[in-house]
Coordinates of C-alpha atoms in Angstrom, one line a residue:
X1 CA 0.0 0.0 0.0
X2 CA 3.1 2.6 0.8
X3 CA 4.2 1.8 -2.7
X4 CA 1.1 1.9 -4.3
X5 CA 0.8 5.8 -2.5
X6 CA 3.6 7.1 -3.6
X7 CA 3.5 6.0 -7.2
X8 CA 0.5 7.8 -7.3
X9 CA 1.6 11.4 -5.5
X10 CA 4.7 10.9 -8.1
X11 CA 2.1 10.9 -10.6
X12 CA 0.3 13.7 -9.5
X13 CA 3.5 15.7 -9.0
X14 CA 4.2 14.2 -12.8
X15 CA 1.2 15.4 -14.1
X16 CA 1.7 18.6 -12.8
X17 CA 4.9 19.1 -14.1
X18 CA 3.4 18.2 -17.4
X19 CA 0.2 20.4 -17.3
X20 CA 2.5 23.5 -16.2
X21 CA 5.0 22.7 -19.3
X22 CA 1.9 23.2 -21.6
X23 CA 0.6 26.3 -20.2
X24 CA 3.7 28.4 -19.5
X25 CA 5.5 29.2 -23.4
X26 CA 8.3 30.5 -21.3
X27 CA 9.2 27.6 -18.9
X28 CA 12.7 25.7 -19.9
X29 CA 14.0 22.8 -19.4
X30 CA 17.5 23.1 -20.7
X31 CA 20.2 26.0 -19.2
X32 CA 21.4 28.3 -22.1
X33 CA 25.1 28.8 -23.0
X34 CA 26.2 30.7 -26.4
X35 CA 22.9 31.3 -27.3
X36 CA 21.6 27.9 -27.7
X37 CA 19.9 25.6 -24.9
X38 CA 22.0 22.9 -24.0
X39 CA 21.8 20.0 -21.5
X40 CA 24.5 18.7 -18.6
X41 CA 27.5 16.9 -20.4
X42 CA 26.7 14.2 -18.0
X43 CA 23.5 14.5 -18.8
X44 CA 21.9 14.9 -15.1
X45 CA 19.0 16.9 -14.2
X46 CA 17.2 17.7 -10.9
X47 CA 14.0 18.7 -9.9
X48 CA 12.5 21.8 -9.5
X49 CA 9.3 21.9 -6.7
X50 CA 6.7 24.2 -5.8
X51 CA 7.5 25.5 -1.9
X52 CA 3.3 25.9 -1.3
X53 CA 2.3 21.4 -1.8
X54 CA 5.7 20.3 -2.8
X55 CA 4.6 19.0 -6.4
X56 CA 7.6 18.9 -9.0
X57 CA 7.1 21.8 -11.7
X58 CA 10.3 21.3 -13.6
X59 CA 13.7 19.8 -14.4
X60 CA 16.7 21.6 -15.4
X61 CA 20.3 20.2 -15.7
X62 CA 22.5 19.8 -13.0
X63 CA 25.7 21.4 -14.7
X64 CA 29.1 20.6 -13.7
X65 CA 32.4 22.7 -13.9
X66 CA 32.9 21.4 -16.9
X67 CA 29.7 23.3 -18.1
X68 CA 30.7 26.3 -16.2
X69 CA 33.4 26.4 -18.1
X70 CA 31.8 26.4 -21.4
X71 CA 29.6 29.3 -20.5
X72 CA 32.5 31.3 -19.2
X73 CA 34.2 30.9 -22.6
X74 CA 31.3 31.7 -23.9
X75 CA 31.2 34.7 -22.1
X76 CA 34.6 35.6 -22.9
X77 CA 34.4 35.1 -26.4
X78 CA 31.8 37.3 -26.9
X79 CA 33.4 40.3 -25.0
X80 CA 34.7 42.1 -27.2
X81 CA 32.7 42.5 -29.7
X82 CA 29.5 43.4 -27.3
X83 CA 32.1 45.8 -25.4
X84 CA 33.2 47.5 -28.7
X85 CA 28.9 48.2 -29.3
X86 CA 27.8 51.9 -28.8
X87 CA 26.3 52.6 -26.0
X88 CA 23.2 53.5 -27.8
X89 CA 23.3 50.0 -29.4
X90 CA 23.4 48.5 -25.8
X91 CA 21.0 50.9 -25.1
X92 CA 18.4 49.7 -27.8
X93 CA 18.9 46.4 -26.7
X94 CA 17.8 46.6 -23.3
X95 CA 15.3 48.3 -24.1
X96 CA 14.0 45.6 -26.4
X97 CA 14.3 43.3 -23.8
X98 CA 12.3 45.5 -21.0
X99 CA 9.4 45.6 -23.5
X100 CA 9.3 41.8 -24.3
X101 CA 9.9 41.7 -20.0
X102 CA 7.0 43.8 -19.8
X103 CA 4.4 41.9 -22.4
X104 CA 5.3 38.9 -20.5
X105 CA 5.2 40.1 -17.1
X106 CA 2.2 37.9 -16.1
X107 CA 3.7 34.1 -16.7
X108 CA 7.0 35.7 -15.4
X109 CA 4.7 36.3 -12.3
X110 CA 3.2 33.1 -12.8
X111 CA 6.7 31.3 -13.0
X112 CA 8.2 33.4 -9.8
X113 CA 4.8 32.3 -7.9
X114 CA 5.1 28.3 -8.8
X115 CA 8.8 28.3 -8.0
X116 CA 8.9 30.8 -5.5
X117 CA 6.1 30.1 -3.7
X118 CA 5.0 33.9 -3.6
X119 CA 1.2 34.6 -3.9
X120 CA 1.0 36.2 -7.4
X121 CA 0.0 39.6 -6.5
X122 CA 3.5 39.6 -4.7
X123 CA 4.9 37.6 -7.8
X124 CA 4.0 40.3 -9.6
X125 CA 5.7 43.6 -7.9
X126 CA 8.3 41.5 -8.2
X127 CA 8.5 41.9 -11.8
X128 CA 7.3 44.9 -11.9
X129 CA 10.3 46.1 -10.0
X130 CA 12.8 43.8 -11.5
X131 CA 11.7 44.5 -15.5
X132 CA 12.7 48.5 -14.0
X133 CA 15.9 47.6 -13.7
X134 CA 16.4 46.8 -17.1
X135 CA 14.4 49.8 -18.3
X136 CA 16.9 52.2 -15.8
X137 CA 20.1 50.5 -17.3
X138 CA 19.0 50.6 -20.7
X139 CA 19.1 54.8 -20.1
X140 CA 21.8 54.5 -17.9
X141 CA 23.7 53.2 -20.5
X142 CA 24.1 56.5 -22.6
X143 CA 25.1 58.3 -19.7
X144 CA 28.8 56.4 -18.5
X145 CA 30.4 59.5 -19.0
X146 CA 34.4 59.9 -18.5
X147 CA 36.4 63.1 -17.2
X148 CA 38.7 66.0 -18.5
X149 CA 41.1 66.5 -16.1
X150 CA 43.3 69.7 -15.4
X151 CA 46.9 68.5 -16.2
X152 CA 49.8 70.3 -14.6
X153 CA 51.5 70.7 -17.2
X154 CA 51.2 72.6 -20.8
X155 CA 53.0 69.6 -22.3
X156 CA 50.0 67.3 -21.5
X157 CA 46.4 66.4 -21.7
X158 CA 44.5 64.5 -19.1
X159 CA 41.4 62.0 -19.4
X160 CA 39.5 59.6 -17.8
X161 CA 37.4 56.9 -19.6
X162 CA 35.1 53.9 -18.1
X163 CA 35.8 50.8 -19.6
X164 CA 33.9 47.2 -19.3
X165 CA 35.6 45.1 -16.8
X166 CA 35.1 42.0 -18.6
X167 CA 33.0 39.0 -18.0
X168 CA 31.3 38.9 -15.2
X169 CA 29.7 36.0 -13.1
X170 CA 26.4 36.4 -11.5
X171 CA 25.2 34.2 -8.3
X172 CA 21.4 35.4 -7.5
X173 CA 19.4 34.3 -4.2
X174 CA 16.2 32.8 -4.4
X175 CA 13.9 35.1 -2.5
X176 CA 13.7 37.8 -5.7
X177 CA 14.5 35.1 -8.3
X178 CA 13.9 38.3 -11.1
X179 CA 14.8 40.7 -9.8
X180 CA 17.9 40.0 -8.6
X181 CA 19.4 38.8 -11.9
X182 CA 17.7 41.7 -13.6
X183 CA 19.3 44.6 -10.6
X184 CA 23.0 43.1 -11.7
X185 CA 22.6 42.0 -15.6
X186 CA 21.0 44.9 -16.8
X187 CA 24.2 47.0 -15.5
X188 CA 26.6 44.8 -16.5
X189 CA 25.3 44.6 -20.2
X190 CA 24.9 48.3 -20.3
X191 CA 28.7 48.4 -19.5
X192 CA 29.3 46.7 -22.0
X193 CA 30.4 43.3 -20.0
X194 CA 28.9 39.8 -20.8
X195 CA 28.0 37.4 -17.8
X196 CA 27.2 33.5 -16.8
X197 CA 24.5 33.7 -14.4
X198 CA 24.2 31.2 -11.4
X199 CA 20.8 31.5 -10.2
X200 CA 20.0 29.7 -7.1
X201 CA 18.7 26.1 -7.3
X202 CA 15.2 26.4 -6.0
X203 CA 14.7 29.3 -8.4
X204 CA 15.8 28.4 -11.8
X205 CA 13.0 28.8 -14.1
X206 CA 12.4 32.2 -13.6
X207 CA 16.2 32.9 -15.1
X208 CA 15.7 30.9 -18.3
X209 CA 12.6 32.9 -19.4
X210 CA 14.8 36.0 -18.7
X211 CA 17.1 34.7 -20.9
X212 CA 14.8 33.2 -23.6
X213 CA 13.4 37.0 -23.7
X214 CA 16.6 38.8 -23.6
X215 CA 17.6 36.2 -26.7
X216 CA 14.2 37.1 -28.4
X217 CA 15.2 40.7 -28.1
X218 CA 18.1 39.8 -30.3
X219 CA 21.0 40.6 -27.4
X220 CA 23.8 38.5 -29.4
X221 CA 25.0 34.7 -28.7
X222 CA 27.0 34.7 -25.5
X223 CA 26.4 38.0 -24.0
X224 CA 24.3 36.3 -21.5
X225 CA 24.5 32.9 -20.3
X226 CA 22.6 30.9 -17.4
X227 CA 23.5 27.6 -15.9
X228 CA 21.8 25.4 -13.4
X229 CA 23.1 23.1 -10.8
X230 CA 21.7 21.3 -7.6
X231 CA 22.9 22.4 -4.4
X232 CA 25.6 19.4 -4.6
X233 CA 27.3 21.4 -7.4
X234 CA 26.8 25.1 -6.6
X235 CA 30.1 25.3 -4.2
X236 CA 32.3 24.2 -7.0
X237 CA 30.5 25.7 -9.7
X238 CA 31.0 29.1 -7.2
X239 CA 34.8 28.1 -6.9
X240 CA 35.4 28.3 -10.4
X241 CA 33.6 31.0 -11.5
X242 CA 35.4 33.1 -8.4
X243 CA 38.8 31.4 -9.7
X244 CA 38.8 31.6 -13.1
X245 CA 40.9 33.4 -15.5
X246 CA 38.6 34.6 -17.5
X247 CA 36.2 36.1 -15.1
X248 CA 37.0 40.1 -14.3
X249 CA 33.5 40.6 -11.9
X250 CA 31.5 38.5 -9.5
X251 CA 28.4 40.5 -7.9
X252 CA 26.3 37.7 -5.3
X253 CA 23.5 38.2 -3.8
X254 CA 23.2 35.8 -0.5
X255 CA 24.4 34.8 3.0
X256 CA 27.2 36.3 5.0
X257 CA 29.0 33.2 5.1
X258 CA 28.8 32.0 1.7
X259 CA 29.8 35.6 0.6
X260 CA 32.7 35.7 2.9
X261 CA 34.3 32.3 0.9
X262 CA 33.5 33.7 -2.5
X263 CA 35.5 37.2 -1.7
X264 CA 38.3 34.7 -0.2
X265 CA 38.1 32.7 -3.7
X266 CA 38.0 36.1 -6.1
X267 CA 41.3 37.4 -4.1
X268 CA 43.1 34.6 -5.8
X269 CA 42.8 36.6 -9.0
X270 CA 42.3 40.1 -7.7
X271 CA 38.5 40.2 -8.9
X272 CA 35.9 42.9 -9.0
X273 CA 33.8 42.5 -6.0
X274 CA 30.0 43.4 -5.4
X275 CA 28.5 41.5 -2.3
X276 CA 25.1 42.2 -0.9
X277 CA 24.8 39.9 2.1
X278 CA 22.8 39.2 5.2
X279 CA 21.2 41.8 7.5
X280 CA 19.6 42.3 10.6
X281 CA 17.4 45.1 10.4
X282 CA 16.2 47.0 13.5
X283 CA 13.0 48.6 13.2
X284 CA 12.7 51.8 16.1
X285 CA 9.6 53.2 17.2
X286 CA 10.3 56.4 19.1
X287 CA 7.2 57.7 21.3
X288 CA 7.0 60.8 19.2
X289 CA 6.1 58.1 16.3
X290 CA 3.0 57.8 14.5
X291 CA 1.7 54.7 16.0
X292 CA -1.0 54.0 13.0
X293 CA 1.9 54.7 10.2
X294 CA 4.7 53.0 12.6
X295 CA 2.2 49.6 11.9
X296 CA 1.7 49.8 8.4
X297 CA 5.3 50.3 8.3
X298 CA 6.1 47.6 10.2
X299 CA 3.9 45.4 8.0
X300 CA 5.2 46.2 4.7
X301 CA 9.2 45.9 5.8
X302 CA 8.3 43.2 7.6
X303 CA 6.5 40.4 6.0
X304 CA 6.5 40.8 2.2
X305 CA 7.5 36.9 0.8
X306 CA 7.0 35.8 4.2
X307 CA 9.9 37.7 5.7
X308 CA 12.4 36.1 3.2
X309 CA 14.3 39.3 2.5
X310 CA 17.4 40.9 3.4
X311 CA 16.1 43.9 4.2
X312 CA 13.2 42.6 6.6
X313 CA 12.7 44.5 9.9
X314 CA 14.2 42.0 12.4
X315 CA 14.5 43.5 15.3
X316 CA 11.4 45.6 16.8
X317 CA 13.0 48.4 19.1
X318 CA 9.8 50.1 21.1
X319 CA 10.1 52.7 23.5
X320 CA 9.0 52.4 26.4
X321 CA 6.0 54.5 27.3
X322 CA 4.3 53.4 23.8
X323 CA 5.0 49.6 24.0
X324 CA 1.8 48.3 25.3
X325 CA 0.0 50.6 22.5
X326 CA 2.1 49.5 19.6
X327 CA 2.3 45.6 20.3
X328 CA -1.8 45.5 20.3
X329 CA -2.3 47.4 17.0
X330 CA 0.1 45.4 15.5
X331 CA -1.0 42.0 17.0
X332 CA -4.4 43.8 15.6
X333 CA -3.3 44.5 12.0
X334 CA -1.5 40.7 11.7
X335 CA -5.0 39.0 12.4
X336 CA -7.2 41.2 9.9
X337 CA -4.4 41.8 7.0
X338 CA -2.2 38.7 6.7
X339 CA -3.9 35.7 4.9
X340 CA -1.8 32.6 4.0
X341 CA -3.5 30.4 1.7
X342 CA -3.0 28.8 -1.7
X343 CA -5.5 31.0 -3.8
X344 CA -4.8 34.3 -4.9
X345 CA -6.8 35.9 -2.4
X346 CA -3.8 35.5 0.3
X347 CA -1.2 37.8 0.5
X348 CA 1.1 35.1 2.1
X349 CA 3.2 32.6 1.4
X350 CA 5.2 29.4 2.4
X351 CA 8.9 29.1 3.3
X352 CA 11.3 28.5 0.5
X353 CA 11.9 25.2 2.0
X354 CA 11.9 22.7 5.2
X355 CA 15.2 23.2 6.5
X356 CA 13.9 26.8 6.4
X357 CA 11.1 26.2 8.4
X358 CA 13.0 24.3 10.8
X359 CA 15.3 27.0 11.3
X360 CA 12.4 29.7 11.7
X361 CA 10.8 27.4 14.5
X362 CA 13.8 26.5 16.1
X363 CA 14.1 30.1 16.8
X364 CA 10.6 31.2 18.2
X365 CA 10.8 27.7 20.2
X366 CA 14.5 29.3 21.7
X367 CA 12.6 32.1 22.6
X368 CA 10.0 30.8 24.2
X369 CA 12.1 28.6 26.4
X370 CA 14.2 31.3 27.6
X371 CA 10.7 33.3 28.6
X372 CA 9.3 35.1 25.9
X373 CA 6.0 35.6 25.4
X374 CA 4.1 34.5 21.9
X375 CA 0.9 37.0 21.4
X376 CA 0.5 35.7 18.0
X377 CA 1.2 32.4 15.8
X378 CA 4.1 30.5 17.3
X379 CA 4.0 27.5 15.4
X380 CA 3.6 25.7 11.9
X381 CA 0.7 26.1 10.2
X382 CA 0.9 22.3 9.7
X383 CA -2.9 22.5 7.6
X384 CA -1.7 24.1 4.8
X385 CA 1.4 21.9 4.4
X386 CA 5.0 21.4 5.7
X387 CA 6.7 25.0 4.3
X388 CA 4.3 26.7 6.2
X389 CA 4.6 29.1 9.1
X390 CA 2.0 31.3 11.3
X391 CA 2.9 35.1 11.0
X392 CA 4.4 35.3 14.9
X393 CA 4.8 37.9 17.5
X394 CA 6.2 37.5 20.5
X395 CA 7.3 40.2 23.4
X396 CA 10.0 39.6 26.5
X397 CA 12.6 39.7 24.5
X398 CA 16.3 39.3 26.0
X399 CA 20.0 39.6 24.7
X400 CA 20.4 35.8 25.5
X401 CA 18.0 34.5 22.7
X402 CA 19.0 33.7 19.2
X403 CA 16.1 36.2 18.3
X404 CA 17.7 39.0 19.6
X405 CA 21.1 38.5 17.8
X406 CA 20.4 36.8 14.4
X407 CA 18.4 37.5 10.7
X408 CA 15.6 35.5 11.7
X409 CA 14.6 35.3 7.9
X410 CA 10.8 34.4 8.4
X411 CA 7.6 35.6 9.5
X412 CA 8.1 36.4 13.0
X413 CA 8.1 39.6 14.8
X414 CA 10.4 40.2 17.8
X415 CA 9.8 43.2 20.3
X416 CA 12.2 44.5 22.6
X417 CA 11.5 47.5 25.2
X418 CA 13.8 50.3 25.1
X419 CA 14.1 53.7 27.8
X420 CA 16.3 56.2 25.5
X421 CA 17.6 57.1 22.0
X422 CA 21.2 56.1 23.2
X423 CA 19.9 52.5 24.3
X424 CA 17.9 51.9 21.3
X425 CA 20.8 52.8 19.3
X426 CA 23.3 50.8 20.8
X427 CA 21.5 47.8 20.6
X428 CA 20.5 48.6 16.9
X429 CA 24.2 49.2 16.0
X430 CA 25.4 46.0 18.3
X431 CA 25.8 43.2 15.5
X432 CA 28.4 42.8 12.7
X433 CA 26.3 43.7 9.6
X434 CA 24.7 46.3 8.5
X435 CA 22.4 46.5 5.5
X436 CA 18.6 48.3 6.2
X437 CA 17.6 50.2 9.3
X438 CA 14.4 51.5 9.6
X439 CA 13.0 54.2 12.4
X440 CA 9.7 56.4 13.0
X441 CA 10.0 59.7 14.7
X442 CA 7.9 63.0 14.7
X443 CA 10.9 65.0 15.9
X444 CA 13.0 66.5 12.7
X445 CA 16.3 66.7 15.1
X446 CA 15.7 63.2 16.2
X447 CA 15.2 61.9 12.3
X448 CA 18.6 63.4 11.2
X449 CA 20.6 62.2 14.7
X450 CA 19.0 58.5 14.0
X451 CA 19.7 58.2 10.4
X452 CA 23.2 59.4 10.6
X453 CA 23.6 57.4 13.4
X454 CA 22.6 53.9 12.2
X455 CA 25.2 51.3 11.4
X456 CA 23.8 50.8 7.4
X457 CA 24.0 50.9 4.1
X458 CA 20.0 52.4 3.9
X459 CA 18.0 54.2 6.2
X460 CA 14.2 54.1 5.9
X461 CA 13.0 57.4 8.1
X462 CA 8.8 57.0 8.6
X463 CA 8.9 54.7 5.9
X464 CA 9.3 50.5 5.6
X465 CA 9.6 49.8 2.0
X466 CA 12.6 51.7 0.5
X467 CA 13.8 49.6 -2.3
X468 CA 13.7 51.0 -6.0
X469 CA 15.4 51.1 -8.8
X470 CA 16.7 54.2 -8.2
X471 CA 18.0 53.9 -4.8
X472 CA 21.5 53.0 -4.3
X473 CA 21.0 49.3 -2.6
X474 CA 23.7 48.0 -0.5
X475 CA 25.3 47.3 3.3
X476 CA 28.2 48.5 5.4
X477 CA 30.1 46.2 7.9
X478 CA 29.9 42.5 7.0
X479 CA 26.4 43.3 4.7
X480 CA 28.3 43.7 1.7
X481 CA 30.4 45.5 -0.9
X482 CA 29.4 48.0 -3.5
X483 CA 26.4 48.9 -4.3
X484 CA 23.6 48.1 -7.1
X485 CA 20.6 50.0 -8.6
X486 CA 20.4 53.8 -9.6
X487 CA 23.5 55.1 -11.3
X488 CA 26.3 53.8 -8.8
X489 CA 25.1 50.3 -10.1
X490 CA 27.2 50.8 -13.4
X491 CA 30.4 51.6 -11.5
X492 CA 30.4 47.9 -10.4
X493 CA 31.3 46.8 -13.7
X494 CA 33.3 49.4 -15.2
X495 CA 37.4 50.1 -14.4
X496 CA 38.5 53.9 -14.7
X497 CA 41.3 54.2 -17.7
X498 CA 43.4 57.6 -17.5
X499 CA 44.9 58.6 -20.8
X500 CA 47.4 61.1 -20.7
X501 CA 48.3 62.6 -24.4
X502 CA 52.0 64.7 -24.6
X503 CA 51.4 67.3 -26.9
X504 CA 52.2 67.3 -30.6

């Protein structure tokens, strides 16, 4: 009987699988090197599955170094002639590829949701703010602008030009499984460099229809190349792409400690860097706050995809004398607003995956040991499958729990009580990254002390969502290096040439 039932779940999950192949034109099966989609040379695949019931919606190839290696001399090969394009050529063909991104932003949703597990609504701001990257970098583009300088001597002439680093390797994070590839590939091509994307293995379908656009918009054989590998692969496939010769750039999007071995692997060959890592976002509420907007805040940073992002609120810092007050209306707002669920009617989702969940509950259940108190949630929500978690709050929080120290990376709300500006920022600034900080204040003096004050790369002052394209998105401390979006994003793959002519 145990055989008989799981022939038949495999069989649903099959049929699945088959049944979204049909209805999605831009679902692959096969990674794409040098403009042509191409299996594993050993010929392995794995499976791609659906975080919300677990049913199988894909299979791509597991690719091996020997693969990685083809698409980085594809890359390479086709440097120099993309780099030797106008900008305005590069230019037109981004923008070709935003408008295909745009007339397909509903299965790109659709793909983001399946593989991602986001409800679509959320699937689709996604890419809505990841097909604006490309649009941004196809202007930006037009606008790398180089420098006269004043020489000190009548004998000479001094310039600056930006030049294309090269090729550069891309390793993208499953939680924005668009937008993160668009955010680093649209300013690299713009530059002028070519790139082998890695995008992470739970999320791999949502780069091949990037690609499968971006080659229907005509950007030439090589200039963009994706590979796929199971988690078993991704550490060498990583090693080689931070070792190899041919590579110039490597911008990754991901954990602290996985971005810490990669820098150590690029310094072999004195690489181009761009790192945005883990955070541990503290979210203030001063007493001069606006409680109602303080909440909606707090809801937006806090639980879009579940909590899965970097720049999450983590750490609820309340002052004192409005604690009580701004615990309820949130506990308030959780209950009425956030709906998990499988239609499109819910606004959230599951975890990415089980060891995820694990983790997540492992820390509310720390918590709770050591004395905290759980107002909301506090558990699985074991009915709507195993990825699933309840949206949790919990108060009487203290430094000894892993809650009060770590990214928690989920859907859980942690409050802690502070007395004074001084205290809240001391224990906002007490960890070794740095990447989003977020505070609410009435007082105009108090705004500018705070936001200067905070350890981070970004500040959000009375306000809880702060990414956009135009925003300069990075961390300080062990959050990262460099920064991506608005115009600073192109500077990551560009090196700064100084000419100096003698005079004739």
């Amino acid at each position: 009987m145990k055989a008989l039932s799981y022939a038949r779940s495999l069989l649903i999950k099959r049929s699945s699988y088959l049944i979204i192949q049909r209805n999605m034109s831009l679902i692959r099966d096969k990674a794409f090197v040098n403009g042509e989609w191409v299996t594993s040379s050993k010929g392995k695949t794995f499976d791609v599955v659906n975080p919300t019931d677990g049913s199988i919606i894909g299979q791509v190839p597991d690719m091996d170094v020997e693969d990685t290696n083809a698409a980085i001399q594809s890359a390479y090969d086709a440097f120099k002639p993309w780099a030797s394009t106008t900008a305005k050529e590069r230019s037109n063909f981004l923008r070709k590829w935003f408008n295909l991104l745009e007339d397909n932003k509903e299965e790109l949703a659709r793909i983001v949701s399946i593989e991602a597990g986001k409800p679509f609504k959320e699937s689709l701001g996604e890419v809505f703010y990841g097909n604006s990257f490309i649009e941004w970098f196809s202007e930006e583009a037009r606008r790398i602008m180089g420098e006269i300088a004043a020489s000190p001597a009548k004998s000479k002439e001094m310039l600056f030009v930006r030049q294309p680093i090269g090729v550069a390797a891309l390793i993208t994070p499953w939680n924005f499984p668009h937008a993160m590839i668009t955010r680093k590939a649209g300013a690299a091509l713009a530059a002028g460099c070519t790139c082998v994307i890695k995008p992470a293995e739970d999320t791999p379908l949502t780069a091949l229809a990037l690609a499968k656009l971006a080659h229907d918009a005509g950007i030439p054989n090589g200039v963009i190349n994706v590979i796929t590998s199971s988690r078993e692969n991704a550490a060498a496939l990583g090693k080689l792409l931070c070792e190899s010769p041919l590579v110039r750039g490597l911008s990754f999007t991901g954990s602290t400690g996985v971005g810490k071995l990669l820098y150590q692997q690029c310094a072999t060959g004195i690489k181009r860097v761009s790192l945005e890592l883990g955070g541990n976002a503290p979210f203030i509420v001063f007493k001069s706050a606006d409680l109602d907007k303080a909440v909606a805040g707090a809801m937006a940073s806090k639980f879009r995809n579940c909590g899965q992002t970097c720049v999450s609120a983590n750490r609820f810092l309340i002052e004192e004398p409005i604690f009580d007050d701004f615990v309820e209306k949130l506990k308030a707002t959780m209950k009425n607003e956030l709906k998990l669920g499988k239609d499109e009617s819910c606004n959230t989702g599951p975890l990415i995956n089980i060891s995820q969940l694990n983790r997540v509950d492992s820390i509310v259940q720390d918590a709770v040991k050591k004395g905290a108190r759980v107002h909301l949630g506090g558990g699985p929500a074991k009915d709507l499958g195993e990825r699933w978690y309840q949206p949790t709050l919990i108060t009487d929080v203290k430094p000894d729990m892993v809650c009060y120290k770590e990214e928690i990376f989920g859907p859980v709300v942690a409050c802690i009580k502070f007395k004074s500006e001084d205290e809240a920022l001391k224990i906002a600034n007490d960890t070794p990254v740095g990447l989003a900080g977020y505070f609410y204040s009435g007082d105009i003096s108090q705004c500018w002390r705070v936001g200067k004050a905070l350890e981070v790369g970004m500040v959000g002052i009375n306000e809880g969502m702060i990414s956009c394209t135009e925003a300069a998105f990075g961390g300080v401390k062990e959050s990262g290096i460099g920064r991506e979006g608005s115009h600073h994003g192109i500077e990551e793959y560009t090196d700064v040439k100084y000419l100096c002519f003698g005079n004739l």
